[in-house]
CSV table of C-alpha atoms in Angstrom, one decimal:
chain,number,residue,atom,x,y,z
A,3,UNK,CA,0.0,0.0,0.0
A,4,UNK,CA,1.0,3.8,-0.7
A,5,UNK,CA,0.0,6.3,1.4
A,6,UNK,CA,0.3,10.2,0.2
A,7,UNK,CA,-0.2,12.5,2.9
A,8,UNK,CA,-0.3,16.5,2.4
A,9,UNK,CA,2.1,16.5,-0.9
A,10,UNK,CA,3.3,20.0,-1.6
A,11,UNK,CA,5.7,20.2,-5.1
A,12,UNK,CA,5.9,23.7,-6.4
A,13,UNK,CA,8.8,24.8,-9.3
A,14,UNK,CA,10.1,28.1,-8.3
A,15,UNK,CA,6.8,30.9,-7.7
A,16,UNK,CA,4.6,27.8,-9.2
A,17,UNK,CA,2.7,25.3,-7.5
A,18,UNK,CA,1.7,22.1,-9.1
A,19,UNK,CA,1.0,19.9,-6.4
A,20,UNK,CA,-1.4,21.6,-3.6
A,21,UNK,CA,-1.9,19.1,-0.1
A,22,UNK,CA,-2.9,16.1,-2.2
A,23,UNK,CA,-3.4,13.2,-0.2
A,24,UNK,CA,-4.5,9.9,-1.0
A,25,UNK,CA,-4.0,6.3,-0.3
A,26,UNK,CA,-3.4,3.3,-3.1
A,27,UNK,CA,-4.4,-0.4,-2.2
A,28,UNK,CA,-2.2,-3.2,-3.3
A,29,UNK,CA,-4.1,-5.7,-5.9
A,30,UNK,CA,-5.6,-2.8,-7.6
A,31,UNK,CA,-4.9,-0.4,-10.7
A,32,UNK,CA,-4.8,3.4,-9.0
A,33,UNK,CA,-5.3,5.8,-11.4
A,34,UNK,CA,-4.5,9.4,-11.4
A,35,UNK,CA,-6.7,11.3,-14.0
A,36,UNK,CA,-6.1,15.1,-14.5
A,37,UNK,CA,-6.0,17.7,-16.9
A,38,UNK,CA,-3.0,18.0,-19.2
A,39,UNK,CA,0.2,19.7,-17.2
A,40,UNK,CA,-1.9,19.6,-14.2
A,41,UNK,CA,1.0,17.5,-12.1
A,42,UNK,CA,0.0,13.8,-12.7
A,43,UNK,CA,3.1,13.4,-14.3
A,44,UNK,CA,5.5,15.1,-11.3
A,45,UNK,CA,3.0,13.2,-8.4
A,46,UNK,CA,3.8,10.6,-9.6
A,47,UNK,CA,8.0,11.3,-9.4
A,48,UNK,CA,7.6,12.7,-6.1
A,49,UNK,CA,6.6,9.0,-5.1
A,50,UNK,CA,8.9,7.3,-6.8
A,51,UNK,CA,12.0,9.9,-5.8
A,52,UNK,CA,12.8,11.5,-8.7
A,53,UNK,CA,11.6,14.7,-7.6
A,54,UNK,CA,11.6,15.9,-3.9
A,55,UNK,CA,8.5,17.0,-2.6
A,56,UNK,CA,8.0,20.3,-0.6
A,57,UNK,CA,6.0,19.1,2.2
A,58,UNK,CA,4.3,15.9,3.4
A,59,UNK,CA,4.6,12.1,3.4
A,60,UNK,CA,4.9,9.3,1.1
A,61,UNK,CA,4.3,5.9,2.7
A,62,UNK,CA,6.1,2.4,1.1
A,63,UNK,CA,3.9,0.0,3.6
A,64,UNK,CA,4.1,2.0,6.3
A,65,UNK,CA,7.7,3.1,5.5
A,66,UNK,CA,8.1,7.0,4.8
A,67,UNK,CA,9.9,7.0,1.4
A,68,UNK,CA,10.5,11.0,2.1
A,69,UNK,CA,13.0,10.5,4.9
A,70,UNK,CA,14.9,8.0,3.6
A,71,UNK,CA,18.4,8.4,2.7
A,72,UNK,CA,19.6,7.5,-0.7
A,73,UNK,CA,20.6,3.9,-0.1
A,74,UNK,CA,17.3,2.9,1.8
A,75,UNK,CA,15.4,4.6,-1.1
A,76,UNK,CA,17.1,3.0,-3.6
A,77,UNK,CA,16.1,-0.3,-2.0
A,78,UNK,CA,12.6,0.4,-2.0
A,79,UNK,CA,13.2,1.7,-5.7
A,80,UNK,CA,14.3,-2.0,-6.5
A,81,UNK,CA,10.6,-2.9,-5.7
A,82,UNK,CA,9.5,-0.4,-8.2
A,83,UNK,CA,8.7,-0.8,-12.2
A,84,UNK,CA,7.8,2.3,-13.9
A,85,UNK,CA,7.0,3.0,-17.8
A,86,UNK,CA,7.5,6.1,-18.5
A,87,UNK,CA,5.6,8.4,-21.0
A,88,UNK,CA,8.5,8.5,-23.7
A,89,UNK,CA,8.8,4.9,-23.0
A,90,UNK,CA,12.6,5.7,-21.9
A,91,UNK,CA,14.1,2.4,-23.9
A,92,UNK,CA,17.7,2.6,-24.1
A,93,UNK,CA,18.3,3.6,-27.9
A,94,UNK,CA,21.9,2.0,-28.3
A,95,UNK,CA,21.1,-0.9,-27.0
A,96,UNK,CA,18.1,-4.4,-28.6
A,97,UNK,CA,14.8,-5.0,-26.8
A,98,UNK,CA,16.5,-7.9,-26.0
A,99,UNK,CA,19.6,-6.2,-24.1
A,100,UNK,CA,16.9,-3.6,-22.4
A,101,UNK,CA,14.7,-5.9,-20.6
A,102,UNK,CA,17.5,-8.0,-19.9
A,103,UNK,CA,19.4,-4.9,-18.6
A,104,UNK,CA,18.1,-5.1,-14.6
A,105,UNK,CA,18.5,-8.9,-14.6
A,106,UNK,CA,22.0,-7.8,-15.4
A,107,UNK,CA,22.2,-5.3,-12.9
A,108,UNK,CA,20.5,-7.3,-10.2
A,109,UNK,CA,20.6,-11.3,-10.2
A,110,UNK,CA,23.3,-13.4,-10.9
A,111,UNK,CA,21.0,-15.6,-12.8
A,112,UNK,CA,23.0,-17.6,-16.3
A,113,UNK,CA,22.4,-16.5,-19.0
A,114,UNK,CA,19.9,-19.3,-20.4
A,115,UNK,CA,17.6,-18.2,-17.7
A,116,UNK,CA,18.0,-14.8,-17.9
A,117,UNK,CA,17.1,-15.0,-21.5
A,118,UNK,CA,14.1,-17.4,-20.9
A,119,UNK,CA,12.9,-14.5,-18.5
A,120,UNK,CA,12.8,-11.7,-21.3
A,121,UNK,CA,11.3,-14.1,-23.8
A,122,UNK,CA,8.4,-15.0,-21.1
A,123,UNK,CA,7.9,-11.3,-20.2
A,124,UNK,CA,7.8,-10.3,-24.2
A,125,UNK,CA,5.3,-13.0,-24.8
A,126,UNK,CA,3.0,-11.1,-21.7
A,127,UNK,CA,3.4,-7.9,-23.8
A,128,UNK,CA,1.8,-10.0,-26.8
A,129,UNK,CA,5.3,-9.4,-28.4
A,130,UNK,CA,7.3,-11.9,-30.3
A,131,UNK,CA,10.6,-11.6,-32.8
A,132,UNK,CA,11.6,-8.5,-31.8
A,133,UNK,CA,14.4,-9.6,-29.3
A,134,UNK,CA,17.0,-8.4,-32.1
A,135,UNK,CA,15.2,-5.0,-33.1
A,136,UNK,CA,16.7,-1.8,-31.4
A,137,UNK,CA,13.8,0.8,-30.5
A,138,UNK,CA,14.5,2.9,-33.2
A,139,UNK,CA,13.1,0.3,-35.2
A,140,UNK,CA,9.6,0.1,-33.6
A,141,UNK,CA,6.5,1.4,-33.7
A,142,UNK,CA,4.9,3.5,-30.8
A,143,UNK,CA,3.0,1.0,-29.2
A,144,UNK,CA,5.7,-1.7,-29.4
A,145,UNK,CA,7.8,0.6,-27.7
A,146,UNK,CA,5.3,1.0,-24.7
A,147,UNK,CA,5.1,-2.9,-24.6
A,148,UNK,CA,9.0,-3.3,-24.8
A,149,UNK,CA,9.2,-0.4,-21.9
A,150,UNK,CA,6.3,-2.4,-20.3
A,151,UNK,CA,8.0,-5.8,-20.1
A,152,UNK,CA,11.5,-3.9,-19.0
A,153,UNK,CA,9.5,-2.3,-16.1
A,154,UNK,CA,8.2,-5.8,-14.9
A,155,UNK,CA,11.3,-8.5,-15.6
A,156,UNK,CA,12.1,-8.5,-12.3
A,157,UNK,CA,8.6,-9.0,-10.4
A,158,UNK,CA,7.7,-5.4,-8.6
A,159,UNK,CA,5.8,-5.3,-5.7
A,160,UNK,CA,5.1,-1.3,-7.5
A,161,UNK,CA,3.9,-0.2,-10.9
A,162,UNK,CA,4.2,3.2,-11.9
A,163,UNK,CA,2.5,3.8,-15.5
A,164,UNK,CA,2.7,7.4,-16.9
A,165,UNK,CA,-0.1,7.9,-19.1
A,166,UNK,CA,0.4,4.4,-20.5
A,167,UNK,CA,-2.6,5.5,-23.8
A,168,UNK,CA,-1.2,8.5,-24.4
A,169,UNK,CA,-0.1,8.9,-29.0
A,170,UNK,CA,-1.3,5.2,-29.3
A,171,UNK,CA,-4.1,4.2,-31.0
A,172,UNK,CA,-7.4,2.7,-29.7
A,173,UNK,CA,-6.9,-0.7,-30.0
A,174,UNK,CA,-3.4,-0.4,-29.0
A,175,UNK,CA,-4.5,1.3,-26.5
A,176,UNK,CA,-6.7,-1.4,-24.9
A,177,UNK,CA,-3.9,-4.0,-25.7
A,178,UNK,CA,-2.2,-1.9,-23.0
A,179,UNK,CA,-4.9,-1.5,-20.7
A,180,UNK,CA,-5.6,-5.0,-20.4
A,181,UNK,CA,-1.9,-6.2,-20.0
A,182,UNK,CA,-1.6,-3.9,-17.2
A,183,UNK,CA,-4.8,-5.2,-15.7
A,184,UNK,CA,-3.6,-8.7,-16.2
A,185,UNK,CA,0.0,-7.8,-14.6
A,186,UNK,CA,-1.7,-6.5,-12.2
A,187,UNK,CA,-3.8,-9.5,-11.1
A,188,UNK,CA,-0.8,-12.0,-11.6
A,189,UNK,CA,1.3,-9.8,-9.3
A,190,UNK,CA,-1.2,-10.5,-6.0
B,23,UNK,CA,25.7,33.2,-8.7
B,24,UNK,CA,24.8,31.0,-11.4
B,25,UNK,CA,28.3,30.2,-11.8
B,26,UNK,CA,28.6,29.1,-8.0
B,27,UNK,CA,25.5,27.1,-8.2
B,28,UNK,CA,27.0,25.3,-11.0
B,29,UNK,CA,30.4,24.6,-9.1
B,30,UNK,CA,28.2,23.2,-6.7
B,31,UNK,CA,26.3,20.7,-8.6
B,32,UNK,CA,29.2,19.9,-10.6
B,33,UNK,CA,31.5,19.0,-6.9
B,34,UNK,CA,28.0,16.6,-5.5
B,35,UNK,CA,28.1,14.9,-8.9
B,36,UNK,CA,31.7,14.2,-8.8
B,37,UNK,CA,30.6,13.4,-4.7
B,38,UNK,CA,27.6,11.1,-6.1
B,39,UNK,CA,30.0,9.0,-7.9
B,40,UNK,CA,31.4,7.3,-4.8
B,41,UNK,CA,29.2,4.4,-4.0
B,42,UNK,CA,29.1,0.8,-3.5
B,43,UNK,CA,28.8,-0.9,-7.4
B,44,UNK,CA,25.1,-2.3,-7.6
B,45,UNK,CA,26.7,-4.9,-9.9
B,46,UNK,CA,31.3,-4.7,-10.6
B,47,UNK,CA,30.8,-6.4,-13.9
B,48,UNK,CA,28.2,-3.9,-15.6
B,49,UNK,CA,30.2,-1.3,-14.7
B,50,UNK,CA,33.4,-2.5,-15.8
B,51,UNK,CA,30.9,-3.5,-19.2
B,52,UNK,CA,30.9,0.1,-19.2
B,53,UNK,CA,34.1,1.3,-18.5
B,54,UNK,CA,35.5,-1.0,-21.2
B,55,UNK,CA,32.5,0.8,-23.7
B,56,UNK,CA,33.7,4.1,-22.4
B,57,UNK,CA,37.5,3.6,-22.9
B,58,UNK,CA,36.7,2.0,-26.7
B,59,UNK,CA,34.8,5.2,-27.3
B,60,UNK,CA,37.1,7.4,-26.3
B,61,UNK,CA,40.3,5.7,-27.2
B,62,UNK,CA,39.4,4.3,-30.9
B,63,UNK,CA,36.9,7.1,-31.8
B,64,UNK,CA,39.8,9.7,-31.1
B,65,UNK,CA,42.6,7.5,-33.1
B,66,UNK,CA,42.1,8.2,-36.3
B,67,UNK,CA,41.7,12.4,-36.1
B,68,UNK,CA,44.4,13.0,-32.9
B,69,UNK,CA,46.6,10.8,-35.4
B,70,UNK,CA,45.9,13.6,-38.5
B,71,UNK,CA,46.4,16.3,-35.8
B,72,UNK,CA,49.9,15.2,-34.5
B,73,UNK,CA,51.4,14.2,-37.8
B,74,UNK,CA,50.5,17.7,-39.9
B,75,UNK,CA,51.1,19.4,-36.4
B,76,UNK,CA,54.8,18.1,-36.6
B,77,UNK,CA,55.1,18.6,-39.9
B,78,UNK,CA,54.1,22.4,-39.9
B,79,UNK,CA,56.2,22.8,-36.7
B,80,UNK,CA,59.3,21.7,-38.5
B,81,UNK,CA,58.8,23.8,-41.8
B,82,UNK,CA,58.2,26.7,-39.9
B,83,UNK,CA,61.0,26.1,-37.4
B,84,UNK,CA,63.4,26.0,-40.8
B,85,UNK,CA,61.9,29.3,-42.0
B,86,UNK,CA,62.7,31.1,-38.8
B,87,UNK,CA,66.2,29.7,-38.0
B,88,UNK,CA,68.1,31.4,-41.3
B,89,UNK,CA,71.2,32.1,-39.3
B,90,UNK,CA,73.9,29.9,-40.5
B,91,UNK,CA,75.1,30.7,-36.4
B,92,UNK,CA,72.5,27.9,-35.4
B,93,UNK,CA,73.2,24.0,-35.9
B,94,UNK,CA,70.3,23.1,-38.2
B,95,UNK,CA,69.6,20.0,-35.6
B,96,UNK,CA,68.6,22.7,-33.4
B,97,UNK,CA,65.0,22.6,-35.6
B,98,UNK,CA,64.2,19.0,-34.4
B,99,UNK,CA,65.3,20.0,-31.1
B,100,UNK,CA,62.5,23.0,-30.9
B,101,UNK,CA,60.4,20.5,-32.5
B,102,UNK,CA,60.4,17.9,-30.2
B,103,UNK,CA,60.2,20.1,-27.2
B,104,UNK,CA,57.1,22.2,-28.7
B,105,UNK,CA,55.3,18.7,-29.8
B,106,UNK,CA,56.0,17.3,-26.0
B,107,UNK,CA,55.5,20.4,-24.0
B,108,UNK,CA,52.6,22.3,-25.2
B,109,UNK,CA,50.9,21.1,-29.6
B,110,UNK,CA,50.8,17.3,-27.9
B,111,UNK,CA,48.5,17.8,-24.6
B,112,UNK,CA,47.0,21.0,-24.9
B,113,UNK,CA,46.1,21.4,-28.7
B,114,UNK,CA,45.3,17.7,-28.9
B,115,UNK,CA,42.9,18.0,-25.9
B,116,UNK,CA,41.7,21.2,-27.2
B,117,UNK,CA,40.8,18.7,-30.3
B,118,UNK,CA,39.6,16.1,-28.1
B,119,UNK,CA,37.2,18.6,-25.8
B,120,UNK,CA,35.7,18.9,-29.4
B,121,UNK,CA,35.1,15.3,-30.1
B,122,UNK,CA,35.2,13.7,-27.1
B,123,UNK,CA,33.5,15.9,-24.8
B,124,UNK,CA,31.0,16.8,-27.0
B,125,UNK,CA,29.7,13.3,-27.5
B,126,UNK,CA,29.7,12.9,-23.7
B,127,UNK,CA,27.5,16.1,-23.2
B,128,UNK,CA,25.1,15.1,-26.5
B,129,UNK,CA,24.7,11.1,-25.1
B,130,UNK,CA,24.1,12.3,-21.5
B,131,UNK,CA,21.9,14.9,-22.4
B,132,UNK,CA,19.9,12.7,-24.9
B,133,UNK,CA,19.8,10.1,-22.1
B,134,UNK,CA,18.7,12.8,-19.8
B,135,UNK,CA,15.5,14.7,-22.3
B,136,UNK,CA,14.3,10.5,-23.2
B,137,UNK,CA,14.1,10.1,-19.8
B,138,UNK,CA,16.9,7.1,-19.7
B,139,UNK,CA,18.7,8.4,-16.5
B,140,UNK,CA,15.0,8.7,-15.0
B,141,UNK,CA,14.7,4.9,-15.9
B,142,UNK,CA,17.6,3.9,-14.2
B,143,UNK,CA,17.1,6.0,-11.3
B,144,UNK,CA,14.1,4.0,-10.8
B,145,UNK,CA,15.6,0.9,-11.3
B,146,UNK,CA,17.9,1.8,-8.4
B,147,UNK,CA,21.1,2.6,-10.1
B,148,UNK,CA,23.3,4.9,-8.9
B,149,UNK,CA,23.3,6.9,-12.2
B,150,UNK,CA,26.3,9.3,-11.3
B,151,UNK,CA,28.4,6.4,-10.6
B,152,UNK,CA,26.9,4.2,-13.8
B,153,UNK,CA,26.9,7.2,-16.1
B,154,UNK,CA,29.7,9.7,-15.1
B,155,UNK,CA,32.2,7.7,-13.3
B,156,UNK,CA,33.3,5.1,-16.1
B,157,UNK,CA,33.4,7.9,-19.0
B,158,UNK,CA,35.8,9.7,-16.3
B,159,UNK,CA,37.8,6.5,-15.6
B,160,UNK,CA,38.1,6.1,-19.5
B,161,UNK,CA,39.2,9.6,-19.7
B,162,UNK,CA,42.0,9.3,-17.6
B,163,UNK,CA,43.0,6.2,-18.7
B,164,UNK,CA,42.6,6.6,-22.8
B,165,UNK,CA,43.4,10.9,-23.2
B,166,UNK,CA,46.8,9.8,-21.4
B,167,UNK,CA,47.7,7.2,-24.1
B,168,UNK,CA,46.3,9.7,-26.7
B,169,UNK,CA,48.5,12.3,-26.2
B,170,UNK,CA,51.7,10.1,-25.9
B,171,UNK,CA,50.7,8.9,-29.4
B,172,UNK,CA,50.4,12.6,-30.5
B,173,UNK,CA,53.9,13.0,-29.2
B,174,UNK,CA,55.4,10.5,-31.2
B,175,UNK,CA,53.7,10.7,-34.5
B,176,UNK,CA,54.2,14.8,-34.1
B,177,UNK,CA,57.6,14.1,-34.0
B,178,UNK,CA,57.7,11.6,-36.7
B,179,UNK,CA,55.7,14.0,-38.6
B,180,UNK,CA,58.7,16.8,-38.4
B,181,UNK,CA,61.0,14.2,-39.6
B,182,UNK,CA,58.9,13.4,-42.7
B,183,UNK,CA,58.3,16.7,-43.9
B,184,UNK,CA,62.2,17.7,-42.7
B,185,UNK,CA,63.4,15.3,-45.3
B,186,UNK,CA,60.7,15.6,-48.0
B,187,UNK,CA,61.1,19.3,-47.9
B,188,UNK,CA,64.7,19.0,-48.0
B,189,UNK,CA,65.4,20.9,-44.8
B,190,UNK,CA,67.5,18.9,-42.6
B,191,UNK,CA,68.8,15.0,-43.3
B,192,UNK,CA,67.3,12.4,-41.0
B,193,UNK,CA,70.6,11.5,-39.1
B,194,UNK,CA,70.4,15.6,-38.4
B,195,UNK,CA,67.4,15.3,-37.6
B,196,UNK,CA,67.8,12.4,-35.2
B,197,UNK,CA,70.9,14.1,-33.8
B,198,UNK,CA,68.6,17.3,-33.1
B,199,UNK,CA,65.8,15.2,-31.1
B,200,UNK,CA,68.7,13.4,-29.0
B,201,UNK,CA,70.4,16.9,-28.1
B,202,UNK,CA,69.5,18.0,-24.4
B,203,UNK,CA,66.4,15.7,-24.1
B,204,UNK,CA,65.2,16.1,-21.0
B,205,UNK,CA,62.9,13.1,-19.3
B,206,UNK,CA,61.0,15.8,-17.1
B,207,UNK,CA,59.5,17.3,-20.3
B,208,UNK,CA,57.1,14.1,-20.6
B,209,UNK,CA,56.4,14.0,-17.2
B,210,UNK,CA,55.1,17.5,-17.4
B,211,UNK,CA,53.4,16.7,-20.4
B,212,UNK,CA,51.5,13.6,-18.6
B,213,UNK,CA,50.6,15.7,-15.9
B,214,UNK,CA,49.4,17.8,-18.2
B,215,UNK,CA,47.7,15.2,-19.9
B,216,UNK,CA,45.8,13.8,-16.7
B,217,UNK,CA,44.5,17.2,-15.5
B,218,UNK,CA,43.2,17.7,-19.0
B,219,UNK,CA,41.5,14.2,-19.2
B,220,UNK,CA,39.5,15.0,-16.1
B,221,UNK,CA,38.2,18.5,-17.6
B,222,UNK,CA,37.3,17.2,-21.1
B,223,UNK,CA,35.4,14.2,-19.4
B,224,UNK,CA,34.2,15.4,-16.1
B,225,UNK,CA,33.0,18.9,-17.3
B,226,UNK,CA,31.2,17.8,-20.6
B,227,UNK,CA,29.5,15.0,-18.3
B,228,UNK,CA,27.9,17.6,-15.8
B,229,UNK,CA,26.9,19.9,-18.6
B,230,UNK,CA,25.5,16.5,-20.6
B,231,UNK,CA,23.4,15.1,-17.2
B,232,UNK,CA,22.1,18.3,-15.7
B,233,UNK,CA,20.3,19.0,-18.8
B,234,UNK,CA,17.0,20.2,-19.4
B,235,UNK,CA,14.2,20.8,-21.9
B,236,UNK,CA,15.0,19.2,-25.3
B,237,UNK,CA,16.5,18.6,-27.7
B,238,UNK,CA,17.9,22.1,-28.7
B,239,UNK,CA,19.1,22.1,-25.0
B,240,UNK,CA,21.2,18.8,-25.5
B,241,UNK,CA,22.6,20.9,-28.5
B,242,UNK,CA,23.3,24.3,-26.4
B,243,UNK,CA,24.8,22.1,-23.4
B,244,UNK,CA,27.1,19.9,-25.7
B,245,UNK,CA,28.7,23.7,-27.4
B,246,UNK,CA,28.8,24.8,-23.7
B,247,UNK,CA,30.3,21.7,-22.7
B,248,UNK,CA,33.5,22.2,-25.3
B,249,UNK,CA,33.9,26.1,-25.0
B,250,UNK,CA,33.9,25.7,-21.0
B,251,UNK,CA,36.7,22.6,-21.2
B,252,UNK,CA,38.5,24.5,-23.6
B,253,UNK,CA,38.7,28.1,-21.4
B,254,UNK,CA,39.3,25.6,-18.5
B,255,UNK,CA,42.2,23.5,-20.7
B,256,UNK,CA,44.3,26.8,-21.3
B,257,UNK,CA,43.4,27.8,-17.8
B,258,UNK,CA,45.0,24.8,-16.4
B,259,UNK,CA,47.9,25.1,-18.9
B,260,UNK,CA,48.9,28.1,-18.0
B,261,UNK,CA,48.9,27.6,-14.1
B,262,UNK,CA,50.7,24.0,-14.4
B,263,UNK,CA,53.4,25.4,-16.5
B,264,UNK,CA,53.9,28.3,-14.0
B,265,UNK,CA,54.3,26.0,-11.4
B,266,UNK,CA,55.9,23.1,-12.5
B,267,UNK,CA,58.2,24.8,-15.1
């Protein structure tokens, strides 16, 4: 569960988060729904710690994210998968090489399985062949899915999706809605 | 005040770097990437640089030295101390803030604007110590090499247009860069090379992750990148040679 109590986030003179609270259940799909450039978008960094808020309290489980130092947040940020609204795929490196890129980083797992893991996560995303393609070389939505399976390779207990819809089209679109509503299921 | 604000972020990122490894072997992966990149992509033009550098040092040398009072060996001589003392580290790194630090700025700051560092940030990567550390590291460890190279093919550059342009005989030549060679003049021009290393790399790498907006910005922060090394280069050049000289 994530608890946001009394989040202040202003940018010099302007204020784009005013005393938002509000508390997110585990098992479900939270949404934030907003206006365009009316702060969805830096809420949502605040509670992950890429922006720090003003004022107030973000809650892990019971743990407050905001006054954490920058080891114990980074262990909670290990928790956390996040697909961001540019999709954020490392261009110089395959689809292949970017989901596999935190199984890298974090498990000492060989490389068979390691490989078997990206190849189960792109069949979730409803994507298949394009372990050799770099992103450059997909389309909008297959860069969402690619971003998508990166976020959850390694199992978070956290999904962070910014504006997961937006430039796709409709049908892509519900492609995207119901893998995240099926991730989310599976993860509970 | 701008100015102090940026010494400040600059001296936490070069702080941030310091940290435990999330995983030795990625970011050795990444160090060996970094020193490819710099070393290799540099060959080929500080190679260009040096030998035409040379060459132009010893024709103009010639012209200068008329006086039948001077041993013509004397032009290898000024040749080999100008190439190791000051056209080898500082105008080859002036060349390298161009290519090197440039690309730095422009990766970081693309990386930056597409959200990449975000990405690994959330991952729980220390992206200061991922990012910035290894192209640093790479730095000091590639520019170094470079710029002995430079040395040595500016050098062999004099000698090839000293004979093709008929000025001095190779054995003169030779003679000339054996005359009152001093072993200090390298290590100056290391240390040289070193302090360098960390400007190009370290400097274009702040103005590369600190960027913001798009991607005009990664454009503006990669020129600011190179002019700011290159004020800092001769900077640095001139306060090393006033102390150690």
């Amino acid at each position: 569960m994530i608890e946001l109590k009394n989040i202040h986030k202003s940018f010099g003179d302007i204020t784009v988060i005013d005393n938002v609270s509000a508390v997110m259940k585990s098992g479900q799909c939270n949404l934030i729904i907003g206006a365009s450039g009316s702060g969805k978008t830096v809420l949502m960094k605040c509670m992950v710690g890429l922006f720090e808020p003003d004022s107030g309290e973000i809650l892990y489980s019971g743990v407050n994210f905001t006054e954490l130092n920058n080891e114990q947040k980074t262990e909670i940020r290990k928790e956390i998968g996040m697909l961001f609204q540019g999709s954020a795929l490392f261009d110089s490196q395959t689809v292949e090489q970017n989901i596999m890129f935190p199984l890298d980083m974090f498990t000492k797992w060989p490389v068979k399985k390691k490989l078997d893991r990206v190849n189960e996560v792109l069949s979730r995303v409803n994507l298949v062949d394009v372990n050799k393609k770099y992103p450059s070389e997909l389309s909008g939505g297959m860069k969402k899915r690619v971003a998508l399976a990166r976020a959850i390779v390694l199992n978070p207990k956290y999904l962070f999706c910014d504006e997961p819809n937006s430039g796709l089209d409709p049908q892509t679109s519900l492609v995207i809605d119901r893998l995240i509503k099926e991730i989310t299921i599976r993860m509970i | 005040m701008s100015i102090f604000s940026d010494i400040g972020r600059y001296l936490l990122m070069l702080k941030g770097m310091f940290s435990r490894p999330e995983n030795s072997k990625m970011y050795w992966k990444e160090f060996m990437h970094q020193c490819s990149e710099i070393g290799i992509g540099a060959l080929g033009i500080v190679a260009i640089i040096s030998v035409f550098i040379g060459a132009v040092s010893t024709v103009q040398t010639a012209y200068q030295l008329l006086t039948p009072l001077i041993p013509r060996s004397t032009i290898a001589t000024i040749v080999r101390d100008t190439v190791i003392l000051e056209f080898a580290p500082t105008l080859t790194c002036i060349v390298l803030a161009g290519v090197i630090g440039s690309k730095i700025a422009s990766e970081l700051g693309n990386m930056r604007v597409s959200e990449q560092i975000d990405a690994l940030e959330i991952m729980g990567i220390n992206t200061r110590a991922y990012l910035v550390m290894p192209k640093i590291l790479a730095g000091l460890l590639m520019i170094p090499f470079l710029i002995i190279l430079a040395m040595a093919l500016g050098i062999w550059g004099g000698r090839l247009a000293a004979t093709m342009a008929n000025i001095i005989s190779t054995g003169t030549y030779d003679k000339g860069l054996h005359d009152g060679f001093l072993p200090y003049n390298v290590f100056f021009a290391l240390a040289k090379a070193y302090t360098f290393a960390f400007i190009i790399s370290s400097v274009s790498a702040f103005y590369g992750y600190y960027v913001k907006g798009g991607s005009l910005e990664i454009g503006r922060a990669s020129t600011k990148a190179v002019v700011v090394s290159c004020i800092l280069i001769l900077f640095a050049d001139y306060v090393l040679s006033a102390l150690l000289l």
